Each structure stands twice: as C-alpha cells, then as structure tokens.
Amino acid sequence: MTCPIDHSGTRGPAAITLDPFVTDLAGESAVLRAAGPLVRVVLPGGVGVYAVTRHAEARKLLTDSRIVKDIGAWGAWQRGEIPMDWPLIGLANPGRSMLTVDGDEHRRLRTLVAQALTVRRVEKLRAGIEALTTGMLDRLAQLPAGERVDLKAEFAYPLPMNVISELMGVDAADHPRLKALFEKFFSTQTLPEEVPQMMADLGALFSRIVESKRENPGDDLTSALIAASEDGDHLSTEEITNTLQLMVAAGHETTISLIVNAVVALETHPEQRALVLKGEVPWENVIEETLRWSTPTSHVLIRFAAEDVEVGDRILPKGEGLIVSFGAIGRDEEQHGDTAGEFDATRTPNRHISFGHGPHVCPGAALSRLEALVALPALYARFPDLTLAVSPQELRNKPILTQNDLFELPVRLA
C-alpha cells in the first residue's frame, strides 16, 4: 500500500492521495491517523477535501452546525470544478433527501424513516429475519461437504438485500439490476462516460418503484412515505424517490460488510472464535468489535464547512469538503487505548461511532445490528467447523472508497 503525497495546490500540510483500489485499508488508515486529526486528502479523480481521522474530533464535527450537508456550500462545486461524470458524484450529490439537508428540513424528511426503524419496531422483524436466515442455511447445508463457497454471494449479500427490499417494498425481480447498478455507483473505477447513464438508470428504476407503489400501495415504508405526502407532509416525489434509493443502498451494503468482516475477524483470530463458540463472549460483543475494528463504512462522503472551523490545532476552511474516515477513527488509540489495532471481542467499554454520530446518525443501525445478531450465531451453530478457503492475504477489497467490502469471501463449511 502506498499513500503518495500530492504537493500541488493544497493549503497547509501536503495532501494524502487515497488509494482508489483500496489495497490496504488498515495501512492507509494508520497513515491518516498519524498525519493528525484533520488531514488534507485527494479523492479519486483528483478532488481535494479534508478528512477527520480521530474519534473525539469527529464527534465534535458531526454535531457542529457549521458543518452542513448542502453541496451549495462547497467552494469547488460553486466554482464548477466537480464534473458531473466524476465517479463519486452520486455519493457527493445524491439528490434531495434526509442525507443532504440539515435542521428542520432534515428532521421533517427523517421522521417517518426513524419511526419505522425504532429498536422496538425493528425487533418485530426478527421472526422474518430468522426464517430467511434458516432458509439460506438450509440451502448451504445441501452443498457437498468440503466444497468451496462464496459466503458473501450465498449468504451475506442476499440476507440484507431481501430484508431491506421487503421493508421498502422493492420486488426481488429488481435485485439483479440493482446489484449491477450499485456496483458502478460505489466503485472508484466506473468510467466517467458511464456515470451519467448509471445515475439516470438508478433514478429511473427507483422512480418506477415509487410510481408502482402509488398505484398499488402495500405494507412497506415507501408506501408510508407516499401516504404521508398525500396527508399533508408535503414530501415531494423527488424526496420519496431519493429516500428509497438511500435506504436500499445503505440498508444492504453496510450489513453485508458487517457480516463478512465479522467472519473474517473470527477466522483470523482463533482464540477469539473459541471464546465466542464456547459462549464465553456474547455475539453482541463480536458485532460491536467488528464495527469498531473493521468498520463496514471506511469513509463517508461528504460534508461542507459553512464557516472556518477549528479542529485541534488546525483549521477546516470555509467552503471546503469534509469526509469522515471511520476506518481510521475506529482504531484511534486516544479513544481505545494501546490495543486499538487489535481485534478483541472482550473489549469493554467499546464506545465507537461506526454508525455515525449526531443528527445524521444512521437510522438503520438497529436493523443492521439485528440482522448480524441473527445471522452470525445461526451460521456458526449450523457450521461450527467453517474455515476460510484461502489465506487472509488473498482476500481482496473492492475498489470502493466508502465501503470496507470484499470481492468475495471463499469458505469451506465443513
């Protein structure tokens, strides 16, 4: 892993260029932390922003009203320096939704989603998640003993995709198309000439789903958002469509990575695995330590400084973009001590912010935790002799700046 230094056109300390291929996320995160709590970085495509890399400073910035989600506050955007075919444009400018507004407008757009995903309501989904998990494990159990299986493709991906689709009212027939489009949406390697069509295709697909729900409403969150707009909440069609896209994207990607990363952590730490399987460490601890040590979300794009903001002994200048580098933050020794770089499921306390902090904290955190809490113990109860089918060094990260995501997770179930 290399983190080359870019000396061109940056103010303050030289910038760190983030690796678009994500060949060594842990190494890159260590470089970012060592550079300080606020670091100038260069995103794929040559776009310069700042990254917050430490726990305490991130908590402050995530509740600072001077840090806003309105892309209109970004100087580079105002100056026309961000092209519409930038591979990360969909993450920087995803359209109007609860992700891109602040204050009262944010609360208005978030209210219905937050009500649908309270811990109590999410718990009502447990039986359906358990049934789905059992069915998938039954199918895996029918495979020949010792056969190599991609656990991501056969288990970690379809479980959260089916759960969020049922919650939002997305038909399973749309899953293959969604998978292909989201691959391009998140990837740093999507060709610029493909970006506008990909964005248009995603918009058209989700618009079609919303229109279908207008004509045939069901017991799902998209139908609830439409009903709320008709009852006087004044949610626009754009807001409903963008919220649907946001929920489906975030609602499956994060949980895929959480499940995959937990399996990798346990299989590369046999002493921890043994404690968990003997019941000496609860699965909740495994999930929280995975969220901290191998966080599903490596960097979150993007916030903007509406004013100059002090961050430690540095300044985030007005008009600059800010990303939150959760991969670096999760292993901050100032928060988690000298063992911050180690996976330890016995760690207490374990106060991380891997689902965010402040008003934009992930509304689906409880659902993601529940899915992992159902899936992981069921997986190991059915296949206690599960092992990686390749060496850990052969596992490859996908070229996705925002997600700590593998191409595949090859295992042998027995």
XYZ file of C-alpha atoms in Angstrom:
414
model
C 0.000 0.000 0.000
C 1.284 3.441 -0.870
C -0.128 6.783 0.105
C 1.688 9.190 -2.234
C 1.968 12.804 -1.245
C 0.434 15.402 -3.556
C 2.183 18.762 -3.301
C 0.048 20.533 -5.888
C -2.374 23.257 -4.931
C -3.108 22.259 -1.325
C -3.032 24.663 1.584
C -1.418 23.623 4.839
C 0.198 20.169 5.166
C 0.712 18.167 1.983
C -2.235 16.013 0.966
C -2.512 12.230 1.150
C -3.883 10.614 -2.004
C -6.380 7.896 -1.116
C -5.812 4.596 -2.917
C -8.682 4.133 -5.399
C -8.088 0.355 -5.420
C -8.248 0.059 -1.583
C -5.385 -2.418 -1.494
C -4.563 -1.833 2.189
C -7.300 -0.019 4.087
C -5.773 -0.664 7.531
C -2.379 0.660 6.414
C -3.893 3.717 4.777
C -5.992 4.405 7.891
C -2.855 4.285 10.033
C -1.165 6.823 7.740
C -4.187 9.118 8.012
C -4.285 8.906 11.822
C -0.560 9.592 12.065
C -0.997 12.728 9.948
C -3.287 14.305 12.538
C -6.972 14.720 13.386
C -7.640 16.790 10.237
C -5.839 15.813 7.057
C -5.916 17.119 3.508
C -6.665 14.208 1.167
C -7.124 13.705 -2.568
C -10.069 11.571 -3.682
C -10.122 9.564 -6.913
C -10.419 11.945 -9.830
C -8.092 14.468 -8.187
C -10.745 16.095 -5.964
C -9.213 17.597 -2.832
C -11.062 17.567 0.505
C -10.255 17.183 4.197
C -10.637 14.047 6.336
C -11.293 13.833 10.056
C -9.388 10.824 11.397
C -9.785 10.834 15.201
C -12.717 9.877 17.415
C -13.016 12.975 19.626
C -12.663 15.447 16.773
C -15.165 13.501 14.638
C -17.791 13.587 17.412
C -17.421 17.363 17.659
C -17.609 17.946 13.917
C -20.622 15.664 13.482
C -22.625 17.844 15.884
C -21.235 21.197 14.701
C -23.925 23.239 12.912
C -21.230 24.911 10.805
C -20.641 21.568 9.072
C -23.511 21.183 6.619
C -24.756 18.694 4.030
C -25.772 21.311 1.427
C -23.465 20.852 -1.565
C -24.057 24.501 -2.403
C -21.654 25.350 0.450
C -18.783 23.544 -1.304
C -16.441 26.033 -2.916
C -15.237 23.539 -5.530
C -18.859 22.892 -6.548
C -19.628 26.610 -6.752
C -16.574 27.124 -8.976
C -17.620 24.332 -11.356
C -14.604 22.156 -10.510
C -16.633 18.962 -9.854
C -17.688 17.357 -13.145
C -20.984 15.512 -13.434
C -19.089 12.455 -14.729
C -16.931 12.233 -11.589
C -17.179 8.575 -10.442
C -18.168 9.657 -6.917
C -20.769 12.243 -7.958
C -23.659 10.074 -6.772
C -22.182 9.987 -3.265
C -21.383 13.703 -3.182
C -24.641 14.879 -4.743
C -27.293 12.146 -4.380
C -30.270 14.466 -4.688
C -32.577 15.900 -2.062
C -33.225 13.531 0.833
C -32.639 13.383 4.576
C -28.963 12.762 3.708
C -28.439 16.152 2.070
C -30.320 18.660 4.248
C -29.933 19.942 7.791
C -32.001 21.393 10.626
C -35.783 21.413 10.365
C -35.764 20.066 6.812
C -33.653 17.118 7.903
C -35.977 16.351 10.799
C -39.013 16.547 8.507
C -37.570 14.084 5.998
C -36.125 11.749 8.605
C -39.149 11.463 10.894
C -41.059 8.703 9.087
C -37.952 6.634 8.431
C -36.828 6.980 12.038
C -40.261 5.936 13.312
C -40.199 2.855 11.082
C -36.763 1.842 12.338
C -37.014 2.290 16.100
C -35.478 -0.520 18.125
C -38.963 -1.727 19.139
C -40.262 -1.817 15.557
C -37.110 -3.411 14.233
C -37.420 -6.157 16.825
C -40.759 -7.100 15.237
C -38.788 -8.005 12.105
C -36.766 -10.639 13.967
C -39.011 -13.607 13.119
C -38.857 -12.840 9.400
C -35.080 -12.407 9.501
C -34.722 -15.693 11.384
C -36.868 -17.531 8.833
C -34.901 -16.058 5.927
C -31.610 -16.974 7.600
C -32.737 -20.547 8.249
C -33.786 -20.993 4.632
C -30.437 -19.801 3.342
C -28.512 -22.025 5.736
C -30.677 -24.989 4.716
C -29.625 -24.441 1.103
C -25.965 -24.157 2.069
C -26.232 -27.388 4.059
C -27.230 -29.238 0.883
C -23.900 -28.482 -0.797
C -21.267 -31.267 -0.974
C -19.062 -31.449 2.113
C -15.832 -29.526 1.738
C -16.989 -27.568 -1.312
C -15.661 -24.036 -1.631
C -18.475 -21.491 -1.171
C -18.556 -17.719 -1.628
C -20.257 -16.873 1.668
C -20.747 -13.268 0.619
C -22.683 -14.138 -2.537
C -24.636 -17.014 -0.997
C -25.437 -15.576 2.434
C -24.095 -12.158 3.437
C -25.465 -10.384 0.340
C -28.950 -11.899 -0.139
C -29.951 -11.693 3.534
C -29.799 -7.891 3.989
C -30.874 -7.249 0.394
C -34.049 -9.257 0.932
C -34.706 -7.662 4.332
C -34.362 -4.053 3.155
C -36.304 -4.804 -0.026
C -39.241 -6.182 1.949
C -39.114 -3.219 4.311
C -39.077 -0.691 1.453
C -41.350 -2.605 -0.950
C -38.791 -3.449 -3.646
C -39.576 -6.539 -5.743
C -36.981 -9.330 -5.745
C -37.106 -9.274 -9.548
C -35.270 -5.931 -9.400
C -32.344 -7.296 -7.365
C -30.061 -8.300 -10.284
C -30.407 -4.886 -11.917
C -29.896 -3.105 -8.611
C -26.776 -5.143 -7.910
C -25.245 -4.209 -11.262
C -26.089 -0.516 -10.899
C -24.877 -0.254 -7.296
C -21.594 -1.904 -8.313
C -20.989 1.056 -10.628
C -22.459 3.589 -8.197
C -19.998 2.799 -5.390
C -16.921 1.892 -7.438
C -13.995 4.276 -7.896
C -13.301 2.536 -11.224
C -16.529 3.375 -13.031
C -15.571 5.072 -16.294
C -16.563 8.762 -16.489
C -18.513 8.169 -19.687
C -20.625 5.547 -17.844
C -21.514 7.728 -14.849
C -24.370 9.861 -16.285
C -26.178 6.833 -17.719
C -25.718 4.855 -14.494
C -27.191 7.725 -12.457
C -30.084 8.059 -14.887
C -30.753 4.313 -14.779
C -30.809 4.263 -10.976
C -33.149 7.234 -10.902
C -35.476 5.642 -13.451
C -35.579 2.327 -11.605
C -36.469 3.878 -8.255
C -38.946 6.275 -9.870
C -40.700 3.269 -11.388
C -40.876 1.587 -7.972
C -42.369 4.721 -6.396
C -44.972 5.069 -9.151
C -45.853 1.392 -8.768
C -46.431 1.945 -5.046
C -48.645 4.940 -5.768
C -50.874 2.712 -7.870
C -50.674 -0.352 -5.626
C -49.649 0.624 -2.068
C -48.546 -2.075 0.327
C -47.376 -2.567 3.902
C -43.956 -1.043 3.301
C -42.053 2.140 4.065
C -42.206 3.526 0.524
C -45.999 3.320 0.584
C -45.948 5.016 4.007
C -43.829 7.872 2.645
C -46.239 8.316 -0.273
C -49.245 8.275 2.075
C -47.592 10.868 4.309
C -47.056 13.168 1.332
C -50.716 12.883 0.434
C -51.773 13.580 4.036
C -50.088 16.961 4.095
C -46.444 16.286 4.998
C -45.504 17.653 1.556
C -42.864 15.093 0.715
C -42.081 15.609 -2.946
C -41.752 12.733 -5.401
C -38.033 13.528 -5.632
C -37.653 13.301 -1.852
C -39.519 9.978 -1.694
C -37.524 8.505 -4.590
C -34.162 9.640 -3.205
C -35.044 8.363 0.274
C -35.930 4.972 -1.198
C -32.622 4.820 -3.061
C -30.687 5.906 0.030
C -32.371 3.318 2.262
C -31.872 0.432 -0.159
C -28.229 1.339 -0.823
C -27.229 1.877 2.810
C -29.591 -0.788 4.123
C -27.843 -3.671 2.401
C -24.228 -2.559 1.818
C -23.429 -1.874 5.479
C -24.868 -5.161 6.731
C -23.115 -7.209 4.029
C -19.788 -5.800 5.164
C -20.627 -6.246 8.845
C -21.373 -9.963 8.394
C -18.390 -10.588 6.103
C -15.947 -8.651 8.269
C -17.106 -10.439 11.433
C -16.472 -13.834 9.831
C -13.014 -12.737 8.659
C -12.188 -11.359 12.107
C -13.193 -14.585 13.856
C -11.434 -16.833 11.341
C -8.195 -14.863 11.667
C -8.397 -14.768 15.472
C -8.966 -18.392 16.519
C -8.622 -17.653 20.234
C -11.469 -15.121 19.992
C -13.520 -17.523 17.881
C -13.137 -20.232 20.521
C -14.347 -17.922 23.298
C -17.408 -16.957 21.271
C -18.350 -20.507 20.266
C -17.983 -21.683 23.874
C -20.420 -18.971 24.933
C -17.865 -17.066 26.996
C -18.232 -13.945 24.853
C -21.658 -12.819 23.590
C -22.289 -12.271 19.901
C -23.219 -8.662 20.639
C -19.561 -8.099 21.573
C -18.401 -9.615 18.282
C -20.667 -7.260 16.357
C -19.560 -4.131 18.237
C -15.876 -5.018 17.969
C -16.242 -5.713 14.260
C -17.962 -2.363 13.796
C -15.025 -0.688 15.517
C -12.038 -2.707 14.255
C -13.170 -3.464 10.692
C -15.894 -0.886 10.233
C -18.240 -1.520 7.285
C -18.050 2.149 6.263
C -14.483 3.259 5.639
C -15.144 6.887 4.589
C -18.389 8.870 4.453
C -18.766 11.475 1.705
C -19.356 14.391 2.198
C -19.976 17.407 4.405
C -19.043 21.055 3.879
C -17.725 23.856 6.063
C -20.082 26.850 6.043
C -17.501 28.744 8.136
C -13.895 28.285 9.201
C -13.874 25.567 11.883
C -11.065 24.834 14.332
C -10.125 21.145 14.554
C -7.455 20.729 17.198
C -4.588 22.973 16.127
C -5.790 23.060 12.503
C -8.440 24.912 10.538
C -11.066 23.430 8.239
C -11.515 26.395 5.878
C -14.892 27.724 4.855
C -16.092 26.168 1.602
C -14.020 23.001 1.923
C -15.379 19.452 1.773
C -15.010 17.062 4.707
C -15.097 13.280 4.731
C -15.363 11.204 7.908
C -12.745 8.458 7.863
C -14.368 5.817 10.050
C -11.698 3.262 9.128
C -9.094 5.454 10.818
C -11.363 6.600 13.647
C -12.231 3.061 14.758
C -8.610 2.307 15.666
C -7.846 5.630 17.355
C -5.565 4.848 20.324
C -6.637 8.035 22.084
C -10.149 6.564 22.311
C -9.495 2.803 22.522
C -6.065 2.587 24.140
C -2.854 0.860 23.123
C -4.752 -2.196 21.843
C -6.877 -0.203 19.407
C -5.250 -2.041 16.484
C -6.200 -5.470 17.846
C -9.467 -7.368 17.413
C -10.682 -8.161 20.930
C -14.302 -9.240 21.390
C -13.871 -8.997 25.176
C -13.224 -5.244 24.930
C -15.241 -3.160 27.414
C -16.250 -0.463 27.136
C -16.420 -0.260 23.362
C -17.681 3.215 22.540
C -17.298 3.623 18.803
C -19.152 5.816 16.305
C -19.132 3.496 13.305
C -22.807 4.198 12.577
C -22.155 7.923 12.819
C -22.992 10.464 15.484
C -25.277 13.454 15.846
C -28.373 14.293 13.792
C -27.255 12.249 10.765
C -26.531 9.061 12.708
C -27.539 6.028 10.626
C -31.289 5.403 11.107
C -30.819 1.748 10.129
C -28.245 0.935 12.824
C -30.658 -1.154 14.905
C -31.745 -3.144 11.842
C -28.169 -3.842 10.761
C -27.226 -4.995 14.257
C -30.279 -7.257 14.441
C -29.542 -8.898 11.082
C -25.958 -9.606 12.142
C -27.109 -10.830 15.557
C -29.438 -13.340 13.885
C -27.140 -14.336 11.010
C -23.790 -14.880 12.716
C -24.752 -17.209 15.595
C -27.042 -19.173 13.259
C -24.233 -19.550 10.734
C -21.756 -20.868 13.300
C -24.339 -23.052 15.032
C -25.023 -24.772 11.703
C -21.393 -24.806 10.531
C -19.106 -24.726 13.601
C -16.161 -26.017 11.528
C -16.384 -23.207 8.970
C -12.949 -22.081 7.739
C -11.573 -19.673 5.167
C -10.864 -21.411 1.855
C -7.982 -19.019 1.071
C -5.296 -17.332 3.120
C -6.312 -13.966 4.619
C -3.742 -12.296 2.363
C -5.698 -13.462 -0.680
C -8.888 -11.639 0.349
C -9.282 -8.569 -1.879
C -11.062 -5.325 -1.137
C -13.332 -3.949 -3.833
C -12.348 -0.525 -5.241
C -14.944 1.282 -3.153
C -13.877 4.322 -1.167
C -16.873 4.326 1.150
C -17.297 0.626 1.963
C -14.918 -1.856 3.581
C -16.096 -4.510 1.160
C -14.559 -7.703 -0.266
C -14.998 -9.069 -3.770
C -15.832 -12.460 -2.253
C -15.488 -14.494 0.945
C -14.423 -18.058 -0.001
C -15.047 -20.540 2.826
C -15.438 -24.240 3.418
C -18.395 -25.030 5.619
C -17.090 -28.336 6.987
